[in-house]
Coordinates of C-alpha atoms in Angstrom, one line a residue:
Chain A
X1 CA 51.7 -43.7 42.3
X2 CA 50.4 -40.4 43.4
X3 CA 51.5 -39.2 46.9
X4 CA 53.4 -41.7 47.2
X5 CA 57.4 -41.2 48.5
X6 CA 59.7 -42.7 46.2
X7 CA 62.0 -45.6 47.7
X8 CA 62.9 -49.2 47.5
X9 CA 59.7 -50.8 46.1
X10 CA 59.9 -54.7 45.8
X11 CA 56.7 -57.0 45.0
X12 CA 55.5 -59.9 47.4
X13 CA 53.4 -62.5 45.3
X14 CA 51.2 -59.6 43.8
X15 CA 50.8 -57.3 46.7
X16 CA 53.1 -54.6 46.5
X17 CA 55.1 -52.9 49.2
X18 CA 56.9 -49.0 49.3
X19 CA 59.5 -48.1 51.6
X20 CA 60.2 -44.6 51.3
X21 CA 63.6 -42.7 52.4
X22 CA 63.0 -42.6 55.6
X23 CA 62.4 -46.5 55.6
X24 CA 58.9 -46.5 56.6
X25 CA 57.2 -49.2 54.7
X26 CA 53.8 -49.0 53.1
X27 CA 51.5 -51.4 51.6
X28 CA 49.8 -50.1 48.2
X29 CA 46.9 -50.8 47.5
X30 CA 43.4 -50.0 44.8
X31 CA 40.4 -47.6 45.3
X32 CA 37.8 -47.8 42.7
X33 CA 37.1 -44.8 41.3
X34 CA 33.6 -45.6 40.5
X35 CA 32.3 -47.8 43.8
X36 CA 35.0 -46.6 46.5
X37 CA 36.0 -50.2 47.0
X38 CA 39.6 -50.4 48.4
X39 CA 41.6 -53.0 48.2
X40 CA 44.8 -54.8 48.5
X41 CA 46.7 -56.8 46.9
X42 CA 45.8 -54.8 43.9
X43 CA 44.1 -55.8 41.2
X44 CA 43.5 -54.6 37.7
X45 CA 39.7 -54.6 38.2
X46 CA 37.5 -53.4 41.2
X47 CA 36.9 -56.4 43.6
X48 CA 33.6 -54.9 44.5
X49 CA 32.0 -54.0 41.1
X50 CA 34.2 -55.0 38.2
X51 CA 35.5 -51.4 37.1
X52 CA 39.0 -50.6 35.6
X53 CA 39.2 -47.1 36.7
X54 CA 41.3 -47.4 40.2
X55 CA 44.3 -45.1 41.8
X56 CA 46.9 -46.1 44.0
X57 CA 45.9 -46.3 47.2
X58 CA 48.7 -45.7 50.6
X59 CA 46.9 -48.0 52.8
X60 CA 47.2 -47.0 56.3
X61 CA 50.7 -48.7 58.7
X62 CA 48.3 -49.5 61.6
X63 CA 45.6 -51.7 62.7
X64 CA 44.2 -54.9 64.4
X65 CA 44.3 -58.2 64.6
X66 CA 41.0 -59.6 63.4
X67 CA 41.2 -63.3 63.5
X68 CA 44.6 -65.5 63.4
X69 CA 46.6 -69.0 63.7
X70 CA 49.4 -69.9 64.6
X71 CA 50.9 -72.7 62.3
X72 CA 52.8 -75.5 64.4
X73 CA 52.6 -77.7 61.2
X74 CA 53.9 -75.4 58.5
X75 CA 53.0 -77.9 55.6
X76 CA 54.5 -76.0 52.3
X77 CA 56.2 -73.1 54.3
X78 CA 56.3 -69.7 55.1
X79 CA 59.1 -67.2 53.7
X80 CA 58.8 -65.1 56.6
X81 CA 59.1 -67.7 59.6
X82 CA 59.8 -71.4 60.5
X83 CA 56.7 -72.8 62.8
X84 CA 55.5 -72.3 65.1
X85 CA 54.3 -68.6 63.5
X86 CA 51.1 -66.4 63.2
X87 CA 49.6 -65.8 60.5
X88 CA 46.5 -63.2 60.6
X89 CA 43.6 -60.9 58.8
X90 CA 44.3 -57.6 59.8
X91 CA 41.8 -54.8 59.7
X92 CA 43.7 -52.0 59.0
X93 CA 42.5 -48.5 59.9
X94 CA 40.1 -47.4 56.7
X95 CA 38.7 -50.8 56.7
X96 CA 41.1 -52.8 54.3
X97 CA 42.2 -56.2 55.1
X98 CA 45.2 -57.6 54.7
X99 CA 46.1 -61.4 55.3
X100 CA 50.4 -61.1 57.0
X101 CA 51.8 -62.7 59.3
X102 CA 52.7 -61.9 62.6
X103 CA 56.4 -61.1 63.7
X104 CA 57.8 -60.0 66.8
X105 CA 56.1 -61.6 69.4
X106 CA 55.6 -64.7 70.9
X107 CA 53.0 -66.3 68.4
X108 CA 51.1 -67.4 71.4
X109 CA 50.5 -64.0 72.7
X110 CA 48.5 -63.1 69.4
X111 CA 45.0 -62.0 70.0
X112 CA 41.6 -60.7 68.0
X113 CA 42.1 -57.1 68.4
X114 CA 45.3 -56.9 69.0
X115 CA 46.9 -53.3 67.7
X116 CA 49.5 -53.8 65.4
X117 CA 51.9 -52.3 62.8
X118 CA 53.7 -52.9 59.3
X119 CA 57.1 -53.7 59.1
X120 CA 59.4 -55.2 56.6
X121 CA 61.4 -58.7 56.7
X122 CA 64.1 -60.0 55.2
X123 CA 62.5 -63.6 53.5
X124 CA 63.8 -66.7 53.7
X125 CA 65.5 -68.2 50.7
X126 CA 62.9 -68.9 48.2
X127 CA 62.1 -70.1 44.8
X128 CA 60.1 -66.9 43.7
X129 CA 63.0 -64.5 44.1
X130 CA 61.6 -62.4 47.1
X131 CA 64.3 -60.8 49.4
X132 CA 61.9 -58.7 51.4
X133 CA 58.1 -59.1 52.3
X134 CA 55.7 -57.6 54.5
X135 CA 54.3 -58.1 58.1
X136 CA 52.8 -56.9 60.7
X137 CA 54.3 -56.8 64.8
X138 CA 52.7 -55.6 68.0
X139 CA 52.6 -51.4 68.2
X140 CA 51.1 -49.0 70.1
X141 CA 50.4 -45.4 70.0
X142 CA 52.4 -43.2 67.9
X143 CA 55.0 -46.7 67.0
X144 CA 51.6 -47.9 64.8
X145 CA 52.0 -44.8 62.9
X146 CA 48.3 -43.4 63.5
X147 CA 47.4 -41.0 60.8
X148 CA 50.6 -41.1 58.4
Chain B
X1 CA 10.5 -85.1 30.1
X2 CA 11.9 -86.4 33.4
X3 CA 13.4 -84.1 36.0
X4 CA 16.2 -84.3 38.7
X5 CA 13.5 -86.3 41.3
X6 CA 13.3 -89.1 39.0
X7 CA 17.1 -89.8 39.4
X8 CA 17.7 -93.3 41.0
X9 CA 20.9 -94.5 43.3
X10 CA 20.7 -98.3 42.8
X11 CA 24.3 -99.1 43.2
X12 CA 27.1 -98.1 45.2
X13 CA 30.8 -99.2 45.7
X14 CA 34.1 -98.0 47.9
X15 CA 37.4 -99.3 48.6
X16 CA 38.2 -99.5 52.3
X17 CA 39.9 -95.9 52.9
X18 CA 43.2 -95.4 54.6
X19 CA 46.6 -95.5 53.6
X20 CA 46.6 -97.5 50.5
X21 CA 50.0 -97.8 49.7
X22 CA 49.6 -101.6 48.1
X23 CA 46.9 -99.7 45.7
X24 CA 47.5 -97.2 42.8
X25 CA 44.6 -95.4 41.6
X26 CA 43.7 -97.4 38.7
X27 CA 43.6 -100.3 41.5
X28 CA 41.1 -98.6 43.8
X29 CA 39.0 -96.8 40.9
X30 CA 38.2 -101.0 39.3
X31 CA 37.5 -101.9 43.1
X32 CA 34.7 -99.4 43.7
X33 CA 33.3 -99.2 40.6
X34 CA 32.9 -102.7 40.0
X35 CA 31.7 -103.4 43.8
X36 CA 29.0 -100.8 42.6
X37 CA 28.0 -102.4 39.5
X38 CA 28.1 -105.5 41.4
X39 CA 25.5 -104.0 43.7
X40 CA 23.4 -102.3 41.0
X41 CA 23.6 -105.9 39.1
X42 CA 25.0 -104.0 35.9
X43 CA 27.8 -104.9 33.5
X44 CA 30.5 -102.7 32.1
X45 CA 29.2 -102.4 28.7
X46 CA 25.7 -101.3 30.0
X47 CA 27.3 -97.9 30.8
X48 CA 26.5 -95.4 28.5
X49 CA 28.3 -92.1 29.9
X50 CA 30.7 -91.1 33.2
X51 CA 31.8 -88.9 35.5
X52 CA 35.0 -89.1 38.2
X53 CA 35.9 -86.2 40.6
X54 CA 39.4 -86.1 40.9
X55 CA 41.1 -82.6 42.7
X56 CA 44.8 -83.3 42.2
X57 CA 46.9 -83.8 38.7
X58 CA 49.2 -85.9 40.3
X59 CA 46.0 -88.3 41.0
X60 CA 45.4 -88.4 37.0
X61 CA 43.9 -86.6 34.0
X62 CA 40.8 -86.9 32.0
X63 CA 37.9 -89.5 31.8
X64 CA 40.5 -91.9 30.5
X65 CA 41.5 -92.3 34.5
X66 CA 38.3 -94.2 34.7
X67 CA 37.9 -96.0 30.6
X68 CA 41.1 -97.7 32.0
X69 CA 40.3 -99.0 35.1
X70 CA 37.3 -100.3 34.1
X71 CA 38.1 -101.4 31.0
X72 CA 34.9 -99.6 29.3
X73 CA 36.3 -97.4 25.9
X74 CA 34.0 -95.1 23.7
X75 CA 31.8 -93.7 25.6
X76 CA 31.8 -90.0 27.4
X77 CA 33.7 -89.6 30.6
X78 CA 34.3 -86.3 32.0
X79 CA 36.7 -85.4 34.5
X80 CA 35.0 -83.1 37.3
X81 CA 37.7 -80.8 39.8
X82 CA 35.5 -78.3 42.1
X83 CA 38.2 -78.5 45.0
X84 CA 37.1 -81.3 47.7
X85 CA 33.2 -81.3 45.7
X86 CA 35.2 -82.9 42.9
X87 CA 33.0 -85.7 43.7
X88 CA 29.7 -84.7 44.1
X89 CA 30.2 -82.4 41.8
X90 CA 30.2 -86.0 39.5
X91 CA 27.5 -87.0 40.8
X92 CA 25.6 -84.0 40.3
X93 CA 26.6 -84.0 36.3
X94 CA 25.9 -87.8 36.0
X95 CA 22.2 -87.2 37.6
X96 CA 21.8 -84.2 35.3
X97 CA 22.5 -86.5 32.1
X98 CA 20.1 -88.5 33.3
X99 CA 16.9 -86.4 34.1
X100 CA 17.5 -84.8 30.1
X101 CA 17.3 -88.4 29.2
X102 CA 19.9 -88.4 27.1
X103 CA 21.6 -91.4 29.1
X104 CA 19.7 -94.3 30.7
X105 CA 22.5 -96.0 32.7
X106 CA 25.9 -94.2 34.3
X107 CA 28.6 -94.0 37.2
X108 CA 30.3 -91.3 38.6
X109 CA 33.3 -92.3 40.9
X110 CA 36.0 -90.6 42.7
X111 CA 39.3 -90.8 43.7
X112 CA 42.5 -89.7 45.1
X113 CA 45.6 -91.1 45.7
X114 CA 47.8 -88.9 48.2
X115 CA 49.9 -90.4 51.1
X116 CA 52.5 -91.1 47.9
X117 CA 53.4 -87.6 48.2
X118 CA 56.0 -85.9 49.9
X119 CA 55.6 -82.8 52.1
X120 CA 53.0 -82.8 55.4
X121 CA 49.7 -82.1 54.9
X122 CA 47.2 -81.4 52.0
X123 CA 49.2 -80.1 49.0
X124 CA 47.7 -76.5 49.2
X125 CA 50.3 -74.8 46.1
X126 CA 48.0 -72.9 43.5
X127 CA 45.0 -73.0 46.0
X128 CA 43.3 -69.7 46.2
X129 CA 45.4 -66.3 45.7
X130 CA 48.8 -66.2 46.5
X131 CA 49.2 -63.4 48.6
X132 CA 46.2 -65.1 51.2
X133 CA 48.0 -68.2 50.5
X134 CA 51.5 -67.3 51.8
X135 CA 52.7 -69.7 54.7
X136 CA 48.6 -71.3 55.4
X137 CA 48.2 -74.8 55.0
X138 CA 44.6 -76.4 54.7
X139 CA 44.3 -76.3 58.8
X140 CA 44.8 -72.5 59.4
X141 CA 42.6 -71.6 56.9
X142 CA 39.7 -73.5 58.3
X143 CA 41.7 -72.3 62.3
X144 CA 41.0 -68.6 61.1
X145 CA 37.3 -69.1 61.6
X146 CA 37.4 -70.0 65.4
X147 CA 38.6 -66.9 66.9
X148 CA 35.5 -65.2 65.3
X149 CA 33.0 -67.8 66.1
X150 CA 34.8 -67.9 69.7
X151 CA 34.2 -63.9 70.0
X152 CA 31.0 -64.1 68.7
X153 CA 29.1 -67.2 70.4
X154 CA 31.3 -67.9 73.3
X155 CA 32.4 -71.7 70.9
X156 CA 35.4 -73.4 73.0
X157 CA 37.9 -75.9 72.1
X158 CA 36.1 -78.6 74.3
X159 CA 33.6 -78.1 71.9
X160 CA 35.1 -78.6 68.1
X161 CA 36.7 -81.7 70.1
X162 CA 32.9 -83.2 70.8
X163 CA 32.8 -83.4 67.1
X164 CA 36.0 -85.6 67.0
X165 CA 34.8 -88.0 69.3
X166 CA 31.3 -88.1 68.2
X167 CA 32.8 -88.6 64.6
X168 CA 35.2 -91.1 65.7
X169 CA 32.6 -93.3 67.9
X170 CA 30.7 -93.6 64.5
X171 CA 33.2 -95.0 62.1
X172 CA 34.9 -96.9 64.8
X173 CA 32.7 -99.7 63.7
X174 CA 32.6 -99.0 59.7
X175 CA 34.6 -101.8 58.0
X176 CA 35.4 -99.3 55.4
X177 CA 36.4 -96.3 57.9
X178 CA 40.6 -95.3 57.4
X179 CA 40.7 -95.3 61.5
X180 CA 38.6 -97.7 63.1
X181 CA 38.9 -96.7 66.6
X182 CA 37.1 -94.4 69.2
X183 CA 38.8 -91.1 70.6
X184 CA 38.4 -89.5 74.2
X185 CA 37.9 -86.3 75.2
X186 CA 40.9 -85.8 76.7
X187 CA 42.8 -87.2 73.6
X188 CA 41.2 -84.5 71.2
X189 CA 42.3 -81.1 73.8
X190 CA 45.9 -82.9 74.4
X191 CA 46.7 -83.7 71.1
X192 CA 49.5 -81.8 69.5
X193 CA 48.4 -78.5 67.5
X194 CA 48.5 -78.2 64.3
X195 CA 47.3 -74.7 63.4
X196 CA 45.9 -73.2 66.8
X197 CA 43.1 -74.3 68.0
X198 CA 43.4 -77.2 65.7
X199 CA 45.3 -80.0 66.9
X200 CA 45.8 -83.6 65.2
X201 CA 42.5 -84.9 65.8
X202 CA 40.7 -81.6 65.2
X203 CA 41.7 -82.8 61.6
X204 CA 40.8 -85.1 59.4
X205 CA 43.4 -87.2 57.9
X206 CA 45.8 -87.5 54.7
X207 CA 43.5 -90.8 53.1
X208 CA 43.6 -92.5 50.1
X209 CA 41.1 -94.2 48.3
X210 CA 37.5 -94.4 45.5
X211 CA 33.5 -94.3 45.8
X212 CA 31.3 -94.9 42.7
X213 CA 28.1 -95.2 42.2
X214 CA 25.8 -96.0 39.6
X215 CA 22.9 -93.5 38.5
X216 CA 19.9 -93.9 36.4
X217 CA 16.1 -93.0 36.2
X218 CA 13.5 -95.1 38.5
X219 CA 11.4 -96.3 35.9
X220 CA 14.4 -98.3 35.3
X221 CA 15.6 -98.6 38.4
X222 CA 13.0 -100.7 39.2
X223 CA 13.9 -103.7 37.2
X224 CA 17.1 -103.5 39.0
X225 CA 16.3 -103.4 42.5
X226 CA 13.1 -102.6 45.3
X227 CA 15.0 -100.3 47.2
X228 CA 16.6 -98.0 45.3
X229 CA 16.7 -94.4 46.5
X230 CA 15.8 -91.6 44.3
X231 CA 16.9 -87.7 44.4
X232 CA 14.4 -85.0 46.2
X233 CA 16.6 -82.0 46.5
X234 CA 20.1 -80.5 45.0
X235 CA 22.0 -77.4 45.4
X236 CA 25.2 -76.1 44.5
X237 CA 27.0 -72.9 45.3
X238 CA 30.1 -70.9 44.5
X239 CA 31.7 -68.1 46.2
X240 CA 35.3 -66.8 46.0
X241 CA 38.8 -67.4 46.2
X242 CA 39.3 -64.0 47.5
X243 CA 37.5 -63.6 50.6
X244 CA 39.4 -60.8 51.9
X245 CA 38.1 -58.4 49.3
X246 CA 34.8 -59.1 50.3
X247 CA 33.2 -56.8 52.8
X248 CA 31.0 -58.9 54.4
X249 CA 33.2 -62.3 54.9
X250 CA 32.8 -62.6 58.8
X251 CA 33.7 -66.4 59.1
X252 CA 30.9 -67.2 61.0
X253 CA 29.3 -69.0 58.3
X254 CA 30.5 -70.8 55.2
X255 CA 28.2 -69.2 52.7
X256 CA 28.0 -71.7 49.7
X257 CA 26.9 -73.9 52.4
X258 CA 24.2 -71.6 54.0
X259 CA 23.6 -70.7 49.5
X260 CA 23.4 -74.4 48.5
X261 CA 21.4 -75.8 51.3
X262 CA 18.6 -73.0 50.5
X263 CA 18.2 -74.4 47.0
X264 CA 18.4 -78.4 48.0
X265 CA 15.8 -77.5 50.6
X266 CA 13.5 -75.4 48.1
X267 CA 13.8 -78.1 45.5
X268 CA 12.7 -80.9 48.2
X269 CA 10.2 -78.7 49.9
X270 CA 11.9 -79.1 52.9
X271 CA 11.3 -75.7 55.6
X272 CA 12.3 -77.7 59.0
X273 CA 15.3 -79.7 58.1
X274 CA 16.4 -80.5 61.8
X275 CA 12.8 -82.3 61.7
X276 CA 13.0 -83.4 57.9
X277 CA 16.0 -84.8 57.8
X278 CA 17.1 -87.8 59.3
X279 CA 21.0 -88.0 59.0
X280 CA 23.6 -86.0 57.4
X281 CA 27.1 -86.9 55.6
X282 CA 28.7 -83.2 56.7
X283 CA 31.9 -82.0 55.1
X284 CA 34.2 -82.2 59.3
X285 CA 37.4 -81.6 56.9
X286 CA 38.1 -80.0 60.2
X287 CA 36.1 -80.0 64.0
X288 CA 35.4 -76.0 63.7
X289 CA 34.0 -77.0 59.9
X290 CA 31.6 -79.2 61.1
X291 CA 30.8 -77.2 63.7
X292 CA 29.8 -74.2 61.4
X293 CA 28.2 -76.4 58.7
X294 CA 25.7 -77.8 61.2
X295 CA 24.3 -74.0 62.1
X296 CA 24.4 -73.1 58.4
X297 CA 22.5 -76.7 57.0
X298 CA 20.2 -74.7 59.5
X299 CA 20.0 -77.9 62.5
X300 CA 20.6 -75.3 64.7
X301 CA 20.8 -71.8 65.6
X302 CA 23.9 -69.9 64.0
X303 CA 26.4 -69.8 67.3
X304 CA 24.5 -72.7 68.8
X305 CA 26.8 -75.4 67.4
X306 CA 29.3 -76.1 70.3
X307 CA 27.0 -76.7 72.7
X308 CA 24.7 -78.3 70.0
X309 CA 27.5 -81.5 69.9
X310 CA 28.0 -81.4 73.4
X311 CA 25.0 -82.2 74.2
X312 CA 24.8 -84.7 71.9
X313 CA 21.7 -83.2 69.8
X314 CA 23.7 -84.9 66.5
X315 CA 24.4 -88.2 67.5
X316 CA 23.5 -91.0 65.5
X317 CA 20.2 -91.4 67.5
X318 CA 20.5 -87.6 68.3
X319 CA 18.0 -85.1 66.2
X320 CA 19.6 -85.6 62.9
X321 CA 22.7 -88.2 63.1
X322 CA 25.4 -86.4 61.5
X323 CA 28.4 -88.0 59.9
X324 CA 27.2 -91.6 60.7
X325 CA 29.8 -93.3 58.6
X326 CA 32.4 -91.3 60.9
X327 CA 32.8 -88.3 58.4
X328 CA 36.3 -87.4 56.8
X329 CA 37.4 -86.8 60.1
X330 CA 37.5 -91.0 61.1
X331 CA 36.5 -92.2 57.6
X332 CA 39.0 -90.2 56.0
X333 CA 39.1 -87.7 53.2
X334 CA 40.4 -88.8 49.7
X335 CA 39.4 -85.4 48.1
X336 CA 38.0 -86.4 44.7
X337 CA 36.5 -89.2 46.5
X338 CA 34.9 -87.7 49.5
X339 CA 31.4 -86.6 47.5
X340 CA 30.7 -89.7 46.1
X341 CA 31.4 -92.0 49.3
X342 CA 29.0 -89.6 50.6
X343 CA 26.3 -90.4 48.5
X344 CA 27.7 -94.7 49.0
X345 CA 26.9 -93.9 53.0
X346 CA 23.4 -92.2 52.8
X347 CA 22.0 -94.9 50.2
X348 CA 23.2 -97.5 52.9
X349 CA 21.7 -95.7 55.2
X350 CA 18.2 -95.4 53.4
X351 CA 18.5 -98.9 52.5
X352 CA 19.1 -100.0 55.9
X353 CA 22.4 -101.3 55.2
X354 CA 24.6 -99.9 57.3
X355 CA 25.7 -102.5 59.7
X356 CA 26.5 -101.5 63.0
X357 CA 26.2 -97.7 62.4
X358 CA 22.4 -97.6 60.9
X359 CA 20.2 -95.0 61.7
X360 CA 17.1 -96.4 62.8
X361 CA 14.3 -95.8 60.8
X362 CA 16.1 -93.3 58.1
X363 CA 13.6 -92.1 55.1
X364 CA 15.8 -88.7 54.5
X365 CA 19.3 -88.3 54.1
X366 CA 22.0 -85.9 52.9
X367 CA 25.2 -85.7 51.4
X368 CA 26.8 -81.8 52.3
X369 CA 30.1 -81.6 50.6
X370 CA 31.9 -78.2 50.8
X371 CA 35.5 -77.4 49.1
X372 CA 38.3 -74.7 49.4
X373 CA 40.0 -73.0 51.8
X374 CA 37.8 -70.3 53.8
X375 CA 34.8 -72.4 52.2
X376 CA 34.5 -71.6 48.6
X377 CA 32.0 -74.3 47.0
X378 CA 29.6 -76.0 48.2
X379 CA 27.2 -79.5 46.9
X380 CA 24.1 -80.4 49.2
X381 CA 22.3 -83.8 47.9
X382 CA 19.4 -85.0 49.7
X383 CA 17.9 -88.8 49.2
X384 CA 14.9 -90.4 50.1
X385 CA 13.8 -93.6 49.9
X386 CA 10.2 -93.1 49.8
X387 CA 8.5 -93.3 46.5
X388 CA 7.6 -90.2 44.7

């Protein structure tokens, strides 16, 4: 886990998640080593070309929405949220997606393109043991964290 | 040597679908696929091999599913799962065996059973990877798609709900259809959401019920019956569970849809399909699936599939009728079923058989099955029934 601040590091269903000291939470991601592929969740092979030679990869706090639902009929449930939620594809800034939902807003106000940011929830009770996952709320400006 | 073209339908069976609670699946499975044997004019013991696409273990395990329901022991039946192309993905095997002439005479069937379980919606646990799973249900998946296509072609919500209707005024008259009933405009935009844009009847519903069919070449088919249809092109295709690792996943197009389509057409020489062929079972597991699927089966321009339905270009007397039989959307959508009840609607259709919802004049006709969420696999069938 190169450059990467030690904290509280929990698991959500494969993808992993940092929060350092100062409580900023990162997602962690793979870069192939031999294709440049990034990636998350992580894997133990390159997604793009099959390769076992991958670092950690920081992925970046901020970036957009690039398409989303909100889920009125939550079927099988969410940890994060009871319906109706959001639930996206984010672009983040280098170009990774990452499927989260969306907290802190209205679900309705949810839009392709909107800029948002990672933060941290406390899950619902579950059966797979998770007491804190990952999502993503509306930010702007220096709140999305450009550039960290 | 025969090959794939000298496949022959010449029997076909289904069980009304809907919600079949006074049915288990051993009930449903000895309805169709004696209703197609009945058709073909066969008897159980002539049936040398099987196939039956089932997606869900609590449905049922192995080719012993269908030995028991139709009483026919010691012979090979396989069990096919390939997500909602369980059932074509039978068919496909049981034409296969056929064309290497290793069987004469065999069925594939499908069949799900799923209003007895608990919970709202399509059981989606274990479907695709976790992380992409969390919190989605079968709806937002196939939701996800329509803000892109809505950014990229201008597609509106008044158009998925053309599909709905058009879909709907089909099977309205389909004995067979789970609703029999036609759908407004209005009803479609008002009804309640589901996943957003997708409201109730943007989806198709939770359906129980079983297709067969029974498969052999047409040198023999023609002992059985004069109007038998035979195979002219077949595809398959599949992608990924993990679209999000994929660069260039832009869900504007279901790609083993737009894959299998290319080979189906290559296979039946086909270069203008919205001119070659005359109607189309399309997978509408949802209105915005449909809706895609027609600009990727390549009856339209890709982002020309809104206004496509509105207009009415694939009514049943539109350019190519699609989803005559009502689709999964009114006909309903047993999942292991879905493929093969496909294949029971075109054969009708090229025999002229289907009452009240024929399309006139029909020599062409498809069966497009596509499975897994964010459209991972994909079965595209065409029939004819014009001699080789």
């Amino acid at each position: 886990m190169t450059g990467v601040d030690t904290g509280r590091e929990t698991s959500h269903l494969g993808g992993r998640l940092i929060t350092g000291p100062d409580g900023d939470p990162r997602l962690i991601g793979i870069r192939c080593l031999d294709c440049g592929t990034g990636a998350f969740p992580a894997t133990d092979y390159c997604p793009g070309c099959g390769s076992g030679s991958l670092e950690d990869l920081p992925l970046p706090r901020a970036g957009t929405v690039w398409t989303y639902t909100v889920v009125y009929m939550g079927g099988y449930g969410s940890i994060v949220a009871d319906p109706p939620y959001a639930t996206a594809f984010i672009e983040l800034d280098d170009g990774t997606f990452v499927h989260a939902p969306i907290t802190g807003c209205d679900p309705e106000s949810v839009r392709v393109g909107m800029e948002v940011a990672l933060t941290t929830v406390e899950a619902k009770e579950n059966d797979l043991g998770i007491t804190l996952t990952y999502a993503f709320e509306p930010a702007v400006g220096r709140e999305r964290g450009v550039g960290s | 040597m025969a090959d794939l073209k000298d496949v022959a339908v010449i029997g076909v069976g289904a069980t009304k679908f809907g919600e079949n609670y006074d049915w288990g699946v051993d009930d449903m499975l000895t309805i169709a696929a004696f209703d197609a044997m009945d058709d073909a004019g066969i008897k159980p013991g002539q049936i040398e091999a099987g196939w039956i696409g089932i997606q869900y273990p609590f449905t049922g395990f192995s080719g012993a599913t269908l030995s028991d329901a139709i009483k026919t022991y010691d012979i090979p039946i396989t069990h096919t799962e390939n997500y909602c192309v369980s059932g074509l993905d039978a068919f496909r095997n049981a034409c296969l065996a056929v064309a290497s002439e290793q069987f004469d005479m065999v069925i594939a069937c499908g069949v799900e059973k799923i209003t007895d379980q608990t919970g709202r919606g399509l059981p989606t646990s274990g479907f695709g990877h976790p992380v992409q799973m969390a919190g989605m249900t079968a709806p937002s998946a196939f939701g996800l798609a329509f803000p892109r296509h809505a950014k990229a072609f201008g597609t509106t919500k008044e158009h998925l709900a053309h599909v709905a209707v058009k879909n709907h005024f089909n099977g309205a008259v389909n004995p067979k259809a789970h609703f029999r009933r036609e759908v407004t405009l209005e009803q479609v935009m008002k009804a309640p959401l589901i996943s957003g844009p997708l409201g109730l009847l943007d989806c198709c519903p939770i359906s129980d019920g079983s297709a067969a069919v029974i498969v052999t070449r047409a040198d023999i088919a023609k002992k059985y019956r004069d109007d038998y249809v035979t195979i002219k092109g077949m595809g398959f295709a599949t992608y990924t569970n993990l679209m999000m690792y994929d660069k260039n996943f832009d869900y504007l197009a279901w790609r083993p849809t737009v894959k299998a389509a290319e080979k189906a057409y290559a296979m039946a020489g086909i270069t203008d399909p919205l001119n070659e062929v005359d109607l189309a079972e399309c997978h509408d597991c949802f209105t915005i699936t449909e809706i895609l699927n027609v600009e990727d089966l390549g009856f339209c321009k890709k982002g020309e599939g809104g206004p496509a339905m509105a207009e009415g270009r694939f009514n049943i007397d539109g350019q190519v009728a699609v989803n005559p039989s009502g689709g999964l959307k009114c006909f309903g959508h047993p999942i292991g079923a879905t493929g093969v009840r496909m294949v029971y609607e075109v054969t009708k259709q090229l025999q002229g058989r289907a009452d009240g919802r024929q399309r006139e004049g029909a020599k062409v006709g498809m069966a497009h099955n596509l499975g897994g969420l964010g459209g991972v696999v994909c079965g595209v069938v065409i029939l004819t029934n014009q001699v080789r």
